[in-house]
PDB file of C-alpha atoms in Angstrom:
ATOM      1  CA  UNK A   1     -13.402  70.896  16.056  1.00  0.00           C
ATOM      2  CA  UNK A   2     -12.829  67.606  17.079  1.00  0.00           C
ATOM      3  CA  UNK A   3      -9.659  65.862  15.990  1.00  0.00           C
ATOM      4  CA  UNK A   4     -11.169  62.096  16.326  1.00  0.00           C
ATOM      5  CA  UNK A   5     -11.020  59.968  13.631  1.00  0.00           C
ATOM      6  CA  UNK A   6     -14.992  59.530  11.920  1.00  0.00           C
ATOM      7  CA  UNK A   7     -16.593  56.310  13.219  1.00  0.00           C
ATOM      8  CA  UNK A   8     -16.333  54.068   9.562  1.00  0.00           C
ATOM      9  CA  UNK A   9     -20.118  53.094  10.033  1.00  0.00           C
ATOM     10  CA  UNK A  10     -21.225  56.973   9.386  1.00  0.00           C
ATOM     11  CA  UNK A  11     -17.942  58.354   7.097  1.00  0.00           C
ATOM     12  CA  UNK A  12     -19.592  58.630   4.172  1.00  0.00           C
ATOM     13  CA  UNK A  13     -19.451  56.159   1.438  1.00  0.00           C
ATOM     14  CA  UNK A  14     -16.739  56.511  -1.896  1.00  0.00           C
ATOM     15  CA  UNK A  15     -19.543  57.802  -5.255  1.00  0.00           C
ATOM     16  CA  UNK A  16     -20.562  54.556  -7.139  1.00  0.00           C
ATOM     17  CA  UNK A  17     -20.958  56.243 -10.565  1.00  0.00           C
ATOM     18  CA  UNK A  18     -21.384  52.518 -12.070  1.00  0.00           C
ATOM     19  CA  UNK A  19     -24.613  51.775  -9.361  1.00  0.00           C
ATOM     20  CA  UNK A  20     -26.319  55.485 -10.709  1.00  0.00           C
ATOM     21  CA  UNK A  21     -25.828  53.830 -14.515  1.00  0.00           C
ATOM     22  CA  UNK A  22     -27.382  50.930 -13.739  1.00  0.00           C
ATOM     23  CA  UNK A  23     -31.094  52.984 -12.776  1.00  0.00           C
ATOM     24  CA  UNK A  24     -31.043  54.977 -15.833  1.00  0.00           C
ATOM     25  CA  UNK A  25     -34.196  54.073 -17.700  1.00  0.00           C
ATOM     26  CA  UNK A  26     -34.450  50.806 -19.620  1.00  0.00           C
ATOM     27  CA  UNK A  27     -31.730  49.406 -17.688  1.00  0.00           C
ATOM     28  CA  UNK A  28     -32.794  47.383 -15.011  1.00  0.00           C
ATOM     29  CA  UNK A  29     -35.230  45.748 -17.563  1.00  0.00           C
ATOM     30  CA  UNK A  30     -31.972  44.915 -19.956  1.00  0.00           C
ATOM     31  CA  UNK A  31     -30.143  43.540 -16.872  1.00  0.00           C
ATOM     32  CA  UNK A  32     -32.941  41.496 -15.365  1.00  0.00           C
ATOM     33  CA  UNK A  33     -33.674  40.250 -19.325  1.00  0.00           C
ATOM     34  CA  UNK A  34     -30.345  39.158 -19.254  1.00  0.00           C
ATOM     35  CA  UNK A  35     -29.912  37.532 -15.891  1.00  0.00           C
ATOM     36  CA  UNK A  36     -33.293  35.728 -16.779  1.00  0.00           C
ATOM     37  CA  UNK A  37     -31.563  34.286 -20.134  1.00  0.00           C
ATOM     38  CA  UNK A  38     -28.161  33.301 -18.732  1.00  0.00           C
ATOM     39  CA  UNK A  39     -29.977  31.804 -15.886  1.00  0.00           C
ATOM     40  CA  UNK A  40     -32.214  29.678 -18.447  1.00  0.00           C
ATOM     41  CA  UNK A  41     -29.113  28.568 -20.071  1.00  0.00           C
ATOM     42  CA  UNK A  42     -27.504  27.488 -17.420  1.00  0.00           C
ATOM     43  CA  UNK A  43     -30.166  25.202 -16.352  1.00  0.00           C
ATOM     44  CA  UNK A  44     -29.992  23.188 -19.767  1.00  0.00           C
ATOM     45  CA  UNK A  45     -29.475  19.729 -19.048  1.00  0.00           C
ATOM     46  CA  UNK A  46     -26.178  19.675 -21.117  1.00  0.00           C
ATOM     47  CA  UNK A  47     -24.521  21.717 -18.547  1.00  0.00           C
ATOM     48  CA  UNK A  48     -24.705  19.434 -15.629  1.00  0.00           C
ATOM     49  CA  UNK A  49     -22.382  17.014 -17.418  1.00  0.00           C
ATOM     50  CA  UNK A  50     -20.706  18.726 -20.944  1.00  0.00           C
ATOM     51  CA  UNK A  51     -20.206  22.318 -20.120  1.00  0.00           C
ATOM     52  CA  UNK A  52     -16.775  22.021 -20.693  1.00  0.00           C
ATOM     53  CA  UNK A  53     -17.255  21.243 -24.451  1.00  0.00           C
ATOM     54  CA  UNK A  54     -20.244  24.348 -24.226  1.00  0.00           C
ATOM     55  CA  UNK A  55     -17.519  26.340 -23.072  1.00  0.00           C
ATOM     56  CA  UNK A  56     -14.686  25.632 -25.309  1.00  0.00           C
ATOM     57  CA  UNK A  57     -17.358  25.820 -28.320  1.00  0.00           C
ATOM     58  CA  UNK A  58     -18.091  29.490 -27.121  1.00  0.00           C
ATOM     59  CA  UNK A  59     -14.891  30.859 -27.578  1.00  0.00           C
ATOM     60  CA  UNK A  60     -14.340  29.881 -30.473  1.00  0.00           C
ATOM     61  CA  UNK A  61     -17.752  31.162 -31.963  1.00  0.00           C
ATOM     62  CA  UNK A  62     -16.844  34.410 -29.423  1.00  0.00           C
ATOM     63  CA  UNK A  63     -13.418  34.664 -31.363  1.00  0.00           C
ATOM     64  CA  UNK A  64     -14.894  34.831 -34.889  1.00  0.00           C
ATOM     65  CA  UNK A  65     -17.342  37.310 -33.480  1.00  0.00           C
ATOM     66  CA  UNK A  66     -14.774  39.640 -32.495  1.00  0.00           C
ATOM     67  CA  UNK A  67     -12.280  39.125 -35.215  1.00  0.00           C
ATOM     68  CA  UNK A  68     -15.706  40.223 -37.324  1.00  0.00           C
ATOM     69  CA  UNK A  69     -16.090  43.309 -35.866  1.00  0.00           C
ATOM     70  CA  UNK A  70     -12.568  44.170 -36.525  1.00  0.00           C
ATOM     71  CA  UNK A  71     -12.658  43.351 -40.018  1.00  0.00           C
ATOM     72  CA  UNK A  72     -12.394  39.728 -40.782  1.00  0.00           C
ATOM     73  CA  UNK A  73     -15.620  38.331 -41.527  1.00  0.00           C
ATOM     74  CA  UNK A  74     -14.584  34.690 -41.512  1.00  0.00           C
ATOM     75  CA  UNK A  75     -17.172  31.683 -41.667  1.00  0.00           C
ATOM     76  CA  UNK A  76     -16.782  29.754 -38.177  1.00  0.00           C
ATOM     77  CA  UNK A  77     -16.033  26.562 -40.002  1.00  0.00           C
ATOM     78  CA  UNK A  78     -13.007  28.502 -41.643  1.00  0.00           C
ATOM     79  CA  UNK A  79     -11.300  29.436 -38.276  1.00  0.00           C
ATOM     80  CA  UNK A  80     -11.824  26.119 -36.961  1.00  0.00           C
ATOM     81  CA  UNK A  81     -10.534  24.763 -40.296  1.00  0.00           C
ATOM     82  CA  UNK A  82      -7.327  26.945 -40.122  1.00  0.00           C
ATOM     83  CA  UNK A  83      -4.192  27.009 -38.283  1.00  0.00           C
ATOM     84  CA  UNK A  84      -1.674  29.260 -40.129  1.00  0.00           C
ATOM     85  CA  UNK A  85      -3.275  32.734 -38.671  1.00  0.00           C
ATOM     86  CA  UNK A  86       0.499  34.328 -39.554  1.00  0.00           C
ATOM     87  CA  UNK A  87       0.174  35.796 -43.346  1.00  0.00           C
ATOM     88  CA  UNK A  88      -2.123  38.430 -44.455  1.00  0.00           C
ATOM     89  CA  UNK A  89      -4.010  41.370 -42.102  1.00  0.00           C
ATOM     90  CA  UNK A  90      -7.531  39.282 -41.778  1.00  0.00           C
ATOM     91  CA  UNK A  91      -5.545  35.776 -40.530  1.00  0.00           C
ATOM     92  CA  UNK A  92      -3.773  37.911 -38.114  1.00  0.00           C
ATOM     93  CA  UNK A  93      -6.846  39.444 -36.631  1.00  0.00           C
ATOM     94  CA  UNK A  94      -8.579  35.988 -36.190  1.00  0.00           C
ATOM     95  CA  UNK A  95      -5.739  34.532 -34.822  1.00  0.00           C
ATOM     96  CA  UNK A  96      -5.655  37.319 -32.511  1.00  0.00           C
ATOM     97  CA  UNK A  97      -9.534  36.999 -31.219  1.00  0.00           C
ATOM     98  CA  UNK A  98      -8.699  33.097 -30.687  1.00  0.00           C
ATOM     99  CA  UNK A  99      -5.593  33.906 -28.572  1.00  0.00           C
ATOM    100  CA  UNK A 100      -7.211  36.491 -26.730  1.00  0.00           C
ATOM    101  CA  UNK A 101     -10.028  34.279 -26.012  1.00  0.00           C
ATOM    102  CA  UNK A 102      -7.779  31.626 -24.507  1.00  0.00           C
ATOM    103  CA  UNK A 103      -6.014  34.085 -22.625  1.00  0.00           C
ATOM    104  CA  UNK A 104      -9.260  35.329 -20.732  1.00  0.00           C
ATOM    105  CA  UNK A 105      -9.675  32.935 -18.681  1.00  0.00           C
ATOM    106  CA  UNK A 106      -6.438  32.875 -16.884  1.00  0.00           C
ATOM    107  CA  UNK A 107      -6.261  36.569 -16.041  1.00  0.00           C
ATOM    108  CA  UNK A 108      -9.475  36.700 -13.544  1.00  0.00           C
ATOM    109  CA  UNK A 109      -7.746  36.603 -10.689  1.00  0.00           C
ATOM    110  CA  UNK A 110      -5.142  39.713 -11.927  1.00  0.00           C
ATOM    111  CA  UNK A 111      -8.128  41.643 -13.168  1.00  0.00           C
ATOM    112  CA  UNK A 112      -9.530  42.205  -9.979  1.00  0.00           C
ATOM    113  CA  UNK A 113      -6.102  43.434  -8.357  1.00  0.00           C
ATOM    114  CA  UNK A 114      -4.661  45.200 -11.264  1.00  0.00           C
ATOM    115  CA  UNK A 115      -7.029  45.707 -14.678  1.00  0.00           C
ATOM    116  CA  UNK A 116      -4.129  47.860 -16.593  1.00  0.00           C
ATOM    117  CA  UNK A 117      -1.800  44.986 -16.018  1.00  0.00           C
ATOM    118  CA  UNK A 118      -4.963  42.366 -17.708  1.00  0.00           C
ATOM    119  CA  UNK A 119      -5.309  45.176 -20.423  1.00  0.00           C
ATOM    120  CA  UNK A 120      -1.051  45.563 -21.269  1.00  0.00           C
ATOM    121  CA  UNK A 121      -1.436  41.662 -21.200  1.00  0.00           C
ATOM    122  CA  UNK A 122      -3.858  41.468 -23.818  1.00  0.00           C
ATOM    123  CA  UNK A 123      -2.562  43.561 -26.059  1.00  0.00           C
ATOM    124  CA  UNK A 124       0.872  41.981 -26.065  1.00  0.00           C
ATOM    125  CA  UNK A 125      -1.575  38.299 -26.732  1.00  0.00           C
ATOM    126  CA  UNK A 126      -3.021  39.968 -29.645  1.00  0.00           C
ATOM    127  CA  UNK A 127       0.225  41.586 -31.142  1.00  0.00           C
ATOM    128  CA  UNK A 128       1.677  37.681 -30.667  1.00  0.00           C
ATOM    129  CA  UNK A 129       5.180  36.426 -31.893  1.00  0.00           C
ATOM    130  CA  UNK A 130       4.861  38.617 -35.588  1.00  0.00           C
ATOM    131  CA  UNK A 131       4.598  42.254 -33.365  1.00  0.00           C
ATOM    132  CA  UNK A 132       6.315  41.088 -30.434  1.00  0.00           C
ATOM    133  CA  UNK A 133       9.586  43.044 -31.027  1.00  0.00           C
ATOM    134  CA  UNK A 134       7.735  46.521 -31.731  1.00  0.00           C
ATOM    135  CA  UNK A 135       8.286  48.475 -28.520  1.00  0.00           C
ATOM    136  CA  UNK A 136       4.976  50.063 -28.326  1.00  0.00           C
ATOM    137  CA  UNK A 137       3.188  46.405 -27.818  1.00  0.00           C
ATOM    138  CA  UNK A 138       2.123  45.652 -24.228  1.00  0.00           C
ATOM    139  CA  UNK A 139       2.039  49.134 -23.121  1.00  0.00           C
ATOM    140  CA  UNK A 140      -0.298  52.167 -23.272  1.00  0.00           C
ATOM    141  CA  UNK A 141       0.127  54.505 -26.517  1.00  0.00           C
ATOM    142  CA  UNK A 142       2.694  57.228 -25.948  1.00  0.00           C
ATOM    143  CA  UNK A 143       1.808  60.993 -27.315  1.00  0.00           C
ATOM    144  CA  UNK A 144       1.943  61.307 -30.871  1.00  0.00           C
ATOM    145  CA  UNK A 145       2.093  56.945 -31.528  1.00  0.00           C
ATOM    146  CA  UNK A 146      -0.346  55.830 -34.159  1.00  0.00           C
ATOM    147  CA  UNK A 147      -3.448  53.596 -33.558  1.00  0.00           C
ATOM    148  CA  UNK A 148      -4.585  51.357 -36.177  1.00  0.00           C
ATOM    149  CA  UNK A 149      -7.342  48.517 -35.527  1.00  0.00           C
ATOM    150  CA  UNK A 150      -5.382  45.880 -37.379  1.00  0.00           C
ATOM    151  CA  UNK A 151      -2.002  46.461 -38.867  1.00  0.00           C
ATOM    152  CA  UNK A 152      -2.045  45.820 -42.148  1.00  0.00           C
ATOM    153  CA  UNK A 153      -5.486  46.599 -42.859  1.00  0.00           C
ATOM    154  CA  UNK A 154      -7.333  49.803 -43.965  1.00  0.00           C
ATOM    155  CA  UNK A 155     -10.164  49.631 -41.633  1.00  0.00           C
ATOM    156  CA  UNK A 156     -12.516  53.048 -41.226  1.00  0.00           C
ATOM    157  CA  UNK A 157     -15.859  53.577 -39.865  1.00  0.00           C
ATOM    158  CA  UNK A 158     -16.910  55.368 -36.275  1.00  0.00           C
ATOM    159  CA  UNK A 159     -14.827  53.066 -34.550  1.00  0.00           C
ATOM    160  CA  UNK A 160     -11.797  54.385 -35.897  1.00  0.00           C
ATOM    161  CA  UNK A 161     -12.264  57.324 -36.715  1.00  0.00           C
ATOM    162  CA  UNK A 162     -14.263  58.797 -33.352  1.00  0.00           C
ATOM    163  CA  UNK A 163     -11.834  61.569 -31.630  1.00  0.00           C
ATOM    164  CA  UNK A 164      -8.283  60.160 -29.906  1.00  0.00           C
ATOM    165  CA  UNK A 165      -8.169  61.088 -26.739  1.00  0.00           C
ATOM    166  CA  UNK A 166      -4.729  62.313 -26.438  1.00  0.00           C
ATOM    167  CA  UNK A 167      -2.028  59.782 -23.591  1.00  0.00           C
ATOM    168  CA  UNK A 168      -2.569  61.897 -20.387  1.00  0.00           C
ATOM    169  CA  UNK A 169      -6.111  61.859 -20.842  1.00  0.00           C
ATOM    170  CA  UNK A 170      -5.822  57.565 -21.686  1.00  0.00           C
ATOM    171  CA  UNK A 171      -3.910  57.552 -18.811  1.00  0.00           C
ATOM    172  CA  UNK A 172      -5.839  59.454 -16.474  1.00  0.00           C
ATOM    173  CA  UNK A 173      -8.877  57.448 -17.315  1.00  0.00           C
ATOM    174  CA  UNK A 174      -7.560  53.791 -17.215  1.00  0.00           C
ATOM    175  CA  UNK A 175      -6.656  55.081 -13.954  1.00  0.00           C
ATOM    176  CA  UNK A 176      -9.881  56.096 -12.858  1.00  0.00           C
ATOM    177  CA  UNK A 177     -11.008  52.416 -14.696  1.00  0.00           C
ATOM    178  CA  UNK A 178      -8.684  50.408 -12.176  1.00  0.00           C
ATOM    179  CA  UNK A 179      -9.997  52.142  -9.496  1.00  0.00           C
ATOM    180  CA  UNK A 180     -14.041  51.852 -10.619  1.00  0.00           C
ATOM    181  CA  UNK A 181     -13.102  47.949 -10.853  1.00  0.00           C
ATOM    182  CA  UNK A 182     -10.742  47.633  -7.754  1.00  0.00           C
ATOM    183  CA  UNK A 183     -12.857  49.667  -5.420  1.00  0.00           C
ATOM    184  CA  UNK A 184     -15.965  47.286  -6.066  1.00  0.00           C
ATOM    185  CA  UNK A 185     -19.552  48.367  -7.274  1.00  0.00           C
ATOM    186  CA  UNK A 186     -23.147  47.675  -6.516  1.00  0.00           C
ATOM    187  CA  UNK A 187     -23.863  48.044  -9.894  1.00  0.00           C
ATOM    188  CA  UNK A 188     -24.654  44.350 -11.864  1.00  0.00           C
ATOM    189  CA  UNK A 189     -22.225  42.982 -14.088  1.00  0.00           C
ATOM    190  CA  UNK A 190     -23.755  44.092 -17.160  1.00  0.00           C
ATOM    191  CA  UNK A 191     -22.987  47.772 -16.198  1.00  0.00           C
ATOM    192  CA  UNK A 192     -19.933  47.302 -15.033  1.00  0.00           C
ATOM    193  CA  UNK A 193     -18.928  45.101 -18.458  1.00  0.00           C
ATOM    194  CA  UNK A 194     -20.570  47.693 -20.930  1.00  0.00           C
ATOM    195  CA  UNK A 195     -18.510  50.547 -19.128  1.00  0.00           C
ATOM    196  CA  UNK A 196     -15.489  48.266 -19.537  1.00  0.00           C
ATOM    197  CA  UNK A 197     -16.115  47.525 -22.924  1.00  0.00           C
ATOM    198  CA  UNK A 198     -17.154  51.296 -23.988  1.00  0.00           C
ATOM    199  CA  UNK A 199     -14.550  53.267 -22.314  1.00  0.00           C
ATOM    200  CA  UNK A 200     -11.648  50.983 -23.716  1.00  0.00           C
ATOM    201  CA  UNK A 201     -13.357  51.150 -27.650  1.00  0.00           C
ATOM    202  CA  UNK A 202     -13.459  55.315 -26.614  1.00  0.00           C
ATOM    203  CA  UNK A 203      -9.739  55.698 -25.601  1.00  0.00           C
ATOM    204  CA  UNK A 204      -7.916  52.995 -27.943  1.00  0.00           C
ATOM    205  CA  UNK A 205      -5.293  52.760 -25.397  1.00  0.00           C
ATOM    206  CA  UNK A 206      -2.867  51.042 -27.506  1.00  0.00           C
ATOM    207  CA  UNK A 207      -1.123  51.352 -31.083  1.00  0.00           C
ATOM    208  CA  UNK A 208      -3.850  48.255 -32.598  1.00  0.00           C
ATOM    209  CA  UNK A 209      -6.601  45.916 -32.088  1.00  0.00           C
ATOM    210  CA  UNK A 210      -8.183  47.885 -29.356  1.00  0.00           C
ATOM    211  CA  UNK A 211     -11.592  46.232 -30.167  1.00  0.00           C
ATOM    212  CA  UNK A 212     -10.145  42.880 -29.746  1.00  0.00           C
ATOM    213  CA  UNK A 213      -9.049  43.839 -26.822  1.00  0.00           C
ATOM    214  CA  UNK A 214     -11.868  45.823 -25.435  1.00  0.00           C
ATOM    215  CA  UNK A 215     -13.796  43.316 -26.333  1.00  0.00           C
ATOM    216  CA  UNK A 216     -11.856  40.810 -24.308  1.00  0.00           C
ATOM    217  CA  UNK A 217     -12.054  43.155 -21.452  1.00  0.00           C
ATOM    218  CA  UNK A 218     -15.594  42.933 -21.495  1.00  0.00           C
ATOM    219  CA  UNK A 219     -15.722  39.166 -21.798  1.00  0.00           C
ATOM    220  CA  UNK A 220     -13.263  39.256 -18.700  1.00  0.00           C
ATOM    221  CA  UNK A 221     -16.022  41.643 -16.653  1.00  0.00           C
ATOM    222  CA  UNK A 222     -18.675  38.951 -17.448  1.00  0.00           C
ATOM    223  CA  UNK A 223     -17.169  35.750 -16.120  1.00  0.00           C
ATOM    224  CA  UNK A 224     -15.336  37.981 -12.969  1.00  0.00           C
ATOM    225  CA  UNK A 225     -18.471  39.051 -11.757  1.00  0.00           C
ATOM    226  CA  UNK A 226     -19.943  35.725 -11.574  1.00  0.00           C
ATOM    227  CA  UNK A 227     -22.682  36.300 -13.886  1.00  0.00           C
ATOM    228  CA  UNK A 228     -21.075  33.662 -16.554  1.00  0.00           C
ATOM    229  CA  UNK A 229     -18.341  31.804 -14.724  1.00  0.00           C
ATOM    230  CA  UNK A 230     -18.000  28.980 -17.458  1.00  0.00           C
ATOM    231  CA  UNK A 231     -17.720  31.695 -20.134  1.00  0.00           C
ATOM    232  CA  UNK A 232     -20.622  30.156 -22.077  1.00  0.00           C
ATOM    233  CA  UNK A 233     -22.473  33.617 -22.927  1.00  0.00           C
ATOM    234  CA  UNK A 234     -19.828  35.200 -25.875  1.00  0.00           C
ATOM    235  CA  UNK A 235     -21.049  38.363 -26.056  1.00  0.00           C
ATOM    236  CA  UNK A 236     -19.081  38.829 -28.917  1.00  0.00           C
ATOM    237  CA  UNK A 237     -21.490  36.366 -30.786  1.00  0.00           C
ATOM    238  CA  UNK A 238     -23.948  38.836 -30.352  1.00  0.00           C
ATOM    239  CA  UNK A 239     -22.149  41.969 -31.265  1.00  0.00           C
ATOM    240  CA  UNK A 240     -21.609  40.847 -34.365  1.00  0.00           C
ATOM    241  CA  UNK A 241     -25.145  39.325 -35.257  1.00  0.00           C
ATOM    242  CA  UNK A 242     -26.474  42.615 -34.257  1.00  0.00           C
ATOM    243  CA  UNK A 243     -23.694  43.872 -37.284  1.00  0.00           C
ATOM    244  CA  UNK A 244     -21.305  46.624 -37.331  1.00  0.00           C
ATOM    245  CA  UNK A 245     -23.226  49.632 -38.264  1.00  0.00           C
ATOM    246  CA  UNK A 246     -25.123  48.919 -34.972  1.00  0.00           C
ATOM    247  CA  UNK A 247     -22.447  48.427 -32.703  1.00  0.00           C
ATOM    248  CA  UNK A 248     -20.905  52.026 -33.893  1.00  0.00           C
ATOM    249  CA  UNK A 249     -24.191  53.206 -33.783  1.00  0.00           C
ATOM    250  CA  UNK A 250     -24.343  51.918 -29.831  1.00  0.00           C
ATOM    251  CA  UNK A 251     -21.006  53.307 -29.477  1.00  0.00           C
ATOM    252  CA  UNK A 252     -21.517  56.539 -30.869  1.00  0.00           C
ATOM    253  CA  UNK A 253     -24.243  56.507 -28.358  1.00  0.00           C
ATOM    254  CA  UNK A 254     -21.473  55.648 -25.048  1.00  0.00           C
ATOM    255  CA  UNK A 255     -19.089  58.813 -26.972  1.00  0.00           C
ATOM    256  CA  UNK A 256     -21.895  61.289 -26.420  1.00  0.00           C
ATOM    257  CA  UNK A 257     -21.454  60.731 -22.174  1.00  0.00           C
ATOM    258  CA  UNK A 258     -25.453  61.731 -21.925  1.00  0.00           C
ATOM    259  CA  UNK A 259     -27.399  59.509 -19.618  1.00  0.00           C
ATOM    260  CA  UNK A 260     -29.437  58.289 -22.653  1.00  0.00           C
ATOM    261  CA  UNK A 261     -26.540  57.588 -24.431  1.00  0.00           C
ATOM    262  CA  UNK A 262     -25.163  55.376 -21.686  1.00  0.00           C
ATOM    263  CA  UNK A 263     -28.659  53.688 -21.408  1.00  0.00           C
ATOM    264  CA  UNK A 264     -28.489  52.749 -25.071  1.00  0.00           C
ATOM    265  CA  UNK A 265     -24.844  51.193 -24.970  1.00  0.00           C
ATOM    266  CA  UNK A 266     -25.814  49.495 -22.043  1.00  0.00           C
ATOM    267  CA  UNK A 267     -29.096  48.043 -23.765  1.00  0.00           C
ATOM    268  CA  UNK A 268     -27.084  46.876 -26.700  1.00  0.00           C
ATOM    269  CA  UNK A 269     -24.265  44.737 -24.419  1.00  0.00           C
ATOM    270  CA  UNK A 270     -27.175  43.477 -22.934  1.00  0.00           C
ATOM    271  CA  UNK A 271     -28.961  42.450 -26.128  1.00  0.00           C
ATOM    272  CA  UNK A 272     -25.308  40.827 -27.595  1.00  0.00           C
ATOM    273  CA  UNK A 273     -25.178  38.987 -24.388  1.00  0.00           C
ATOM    274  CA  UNK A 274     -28.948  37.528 -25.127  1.00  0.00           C
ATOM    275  CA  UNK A 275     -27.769  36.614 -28.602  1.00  0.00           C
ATOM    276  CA  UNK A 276     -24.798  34.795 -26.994  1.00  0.00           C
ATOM    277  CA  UNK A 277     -26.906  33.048 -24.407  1.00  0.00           C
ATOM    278  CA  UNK A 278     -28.900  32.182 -27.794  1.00  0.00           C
ATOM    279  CA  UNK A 279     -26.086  30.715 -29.666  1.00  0.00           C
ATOM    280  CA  UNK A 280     -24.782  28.667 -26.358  1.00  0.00           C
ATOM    281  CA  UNK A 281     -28.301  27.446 -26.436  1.00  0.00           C
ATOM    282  CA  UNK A 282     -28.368  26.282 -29.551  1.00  0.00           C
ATOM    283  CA  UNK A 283     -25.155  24.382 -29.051  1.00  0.00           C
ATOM    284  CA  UNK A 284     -26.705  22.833 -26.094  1.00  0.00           C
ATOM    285  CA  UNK A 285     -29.184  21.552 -28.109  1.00  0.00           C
ATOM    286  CA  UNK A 286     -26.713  20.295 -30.862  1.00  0.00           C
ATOM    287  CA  UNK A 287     -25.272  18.184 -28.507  1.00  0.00           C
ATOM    288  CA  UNK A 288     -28.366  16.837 -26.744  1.00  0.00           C
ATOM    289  CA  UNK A 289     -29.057  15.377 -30.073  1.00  0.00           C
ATOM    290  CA  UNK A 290     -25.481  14.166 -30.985  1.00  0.00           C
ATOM    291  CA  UNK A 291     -25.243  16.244 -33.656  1.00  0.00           C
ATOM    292  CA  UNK A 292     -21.901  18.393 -32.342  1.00  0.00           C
TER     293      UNK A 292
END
C-alpha cells in the first residue's frame, strides 16, 4: 500500500447534504421563482438611487413580521409609532425583532467564520438590557434549563410544543450547522437559509425567543450568500402573511426529516421570500410616487 499522500484533484470531495436538498422535487422551481423575483426587484428604478431608505423600510416591516410570529401581532404603524418596547411580554418581543434586525447586518462577516458565535450574539440582542443579567442569555441551553418563546408570555402551538431535543444533541447539531455553513455549499441560498432557519426553530437552542432568532439567522443566510445584499427581501414579511398555522404547518413538515418534508419547508421560505420581494416592491412603488 502506498504511503503517498492522495493527489487533492482525485481525494474525494467532503458530502454536500445541502446541494442533494436543493434537487428534491419542487425545489429548483421555488429557487429559480425566487431568484427571478428578487432579481425583478432589484431592477426597480428606486434602487439605483433610494435603496437605502428600501432597505431601512424592510426591516422594520421584517421586524413586525417576526415579532408576529412570536406572538405580538402589532400594526406596523404601532412599532414605528413606539419607542418604550421595555413593559409588558408583547413590547418586549417587538423590541426584540427591531434589535435583532439592526443587529443583522453587522454580523456577516462573523457568520461565515463562526455561526454559533452570530447565534450566542443574537440571543443576548434579543434578551437586551431587561434579561441581560440572567446567566443563561448569550449561551446555548444547559440540560434541564427551560425554553420559553417570550418570557412573560403564554405562547403554545407546534412551535413550542414540538419535542426538545435534549443539550448534547443541540450541541452536537449546531456543530454540525457551523460546519455545513463554514465548509461552503453548492446548494443556492434558499436551501442553505431554510435549513438555517428550520434546524434552529427544531432545536430552540436557547432559554427564549428562538424564533426571533432563527428567524434572524435566516435573514443573515439571505444577505451572506449574496442573493439579497441590501436586505430588501424580509422574509419575515412573508412568513407572517402566509400566517402562523402555516408556518407550523411548514415546520412540522422540516420535524418529520423525510425528503418531502424538507421539499415543503423549503417551498414555503421560498414563497415568504416572494411575499417579501412583494412588499419591497410595493414600497418601491410608494416612493416612486412620493407617497413614503
Amino acid at each position: 500500500m502506498s504511503t503517498t499522500a492522495p493527489d487533492a484533484a482525485s481525494a474525494p470531495r467532503p458530502e454536500d447534504p445541502l446541494a442533494a436538498l436543493a434537487s428534491l422535487p419542487g425545489v429548483p422551481e421555488a429557487v429559480d421563482s425566487v431568484r427571478r423575483a428578487v432579481d425583478r426587484v432589484y431592477g426597480h428604478r428606486v434602487m439605483r438611487r433610494r435603496s437605502n431608505e428600501v432597505t431601512s423600510e424592510a426591516a422594520l416591516r421584517a421586524a413586525r413580521g417576526s415579532a408576529a410570529l412570536s406572538g405580538a401581532d402589532w400594526a406596523l404603524e404601532e412599532v414605528r409609532r413606539r419607542s418604550d418596547f421595555g413593559a409588558e411580554a408583547q413590547a418586549r418581543t417587538v423590541g426584540a425583532a427591531l434589535r435583532l434586525t439592526a443587529e443583522a447586518g453587522q454580523l456577516l462577516s462573523i457568520w461565515r467564520q463562526s455561526p454559533v458565535r452570530v447565534l450566542a450574539r443574537l440571543h443576548l440582542v434579543a434578551a437586551g438590557r431587561v434579561d441581560a443579567s440572567d446567566e443563561a442569555v448569550g449561551r446555548p441551553r444547559l440540560a434541564g434549563e427551560p425554553v420559553v418563546e417570550t418570557p412573560g408570555a403564554d405562547l403554545r402551538g407546534p412551535l413550542t410544543e414540538a419535542r426538545l431535543p435534549g443539550a448534547d444533541e443541540v450541541a452536537g447539531r449546531l456543530e454540525g450547522l457551523s460546519r455545513l455553513v463554514i465548509g461552503g455549499t453548492a446548494a443556492p441560498a434558499l436551501v442553505t437559509a431554510a435549513v438555517v432557519h428550520g434546524e434552529l426553530l427544531a432545536l430552540r437552542p436557547f432559554g427564549s425567543y428562538n424564533g426571533l432568532v432563527a428567524r434572524a439567522a435566516e435573514r443573515i443566510a439571505l444577505v451572506g450568500s449574496g442573493l439579497d445584499p441590501k436586505a430588501i427581501c424580509p422574509a419575515e414579511v412573508g412568513h407572517a402573511e402566509l400566517g402562523r398555522a402555516a408556518y407550523a404547518a411548514a415546520f412540522e413538515s422540516y420535524l418529520s426529516a423525510t425528503p418531502e418534508g424538507m421539499a415543503m419547508w423549503i417551498a414555503h421560505c421560498g414563497r415568504a421570500v416572494e411575499l417579501g420581494v412583494r412588499e419591497s416592491t410595493a414600497v418601491c412603488e410608494a416612493l416612486q410616487r412620493g407617497a413614503a
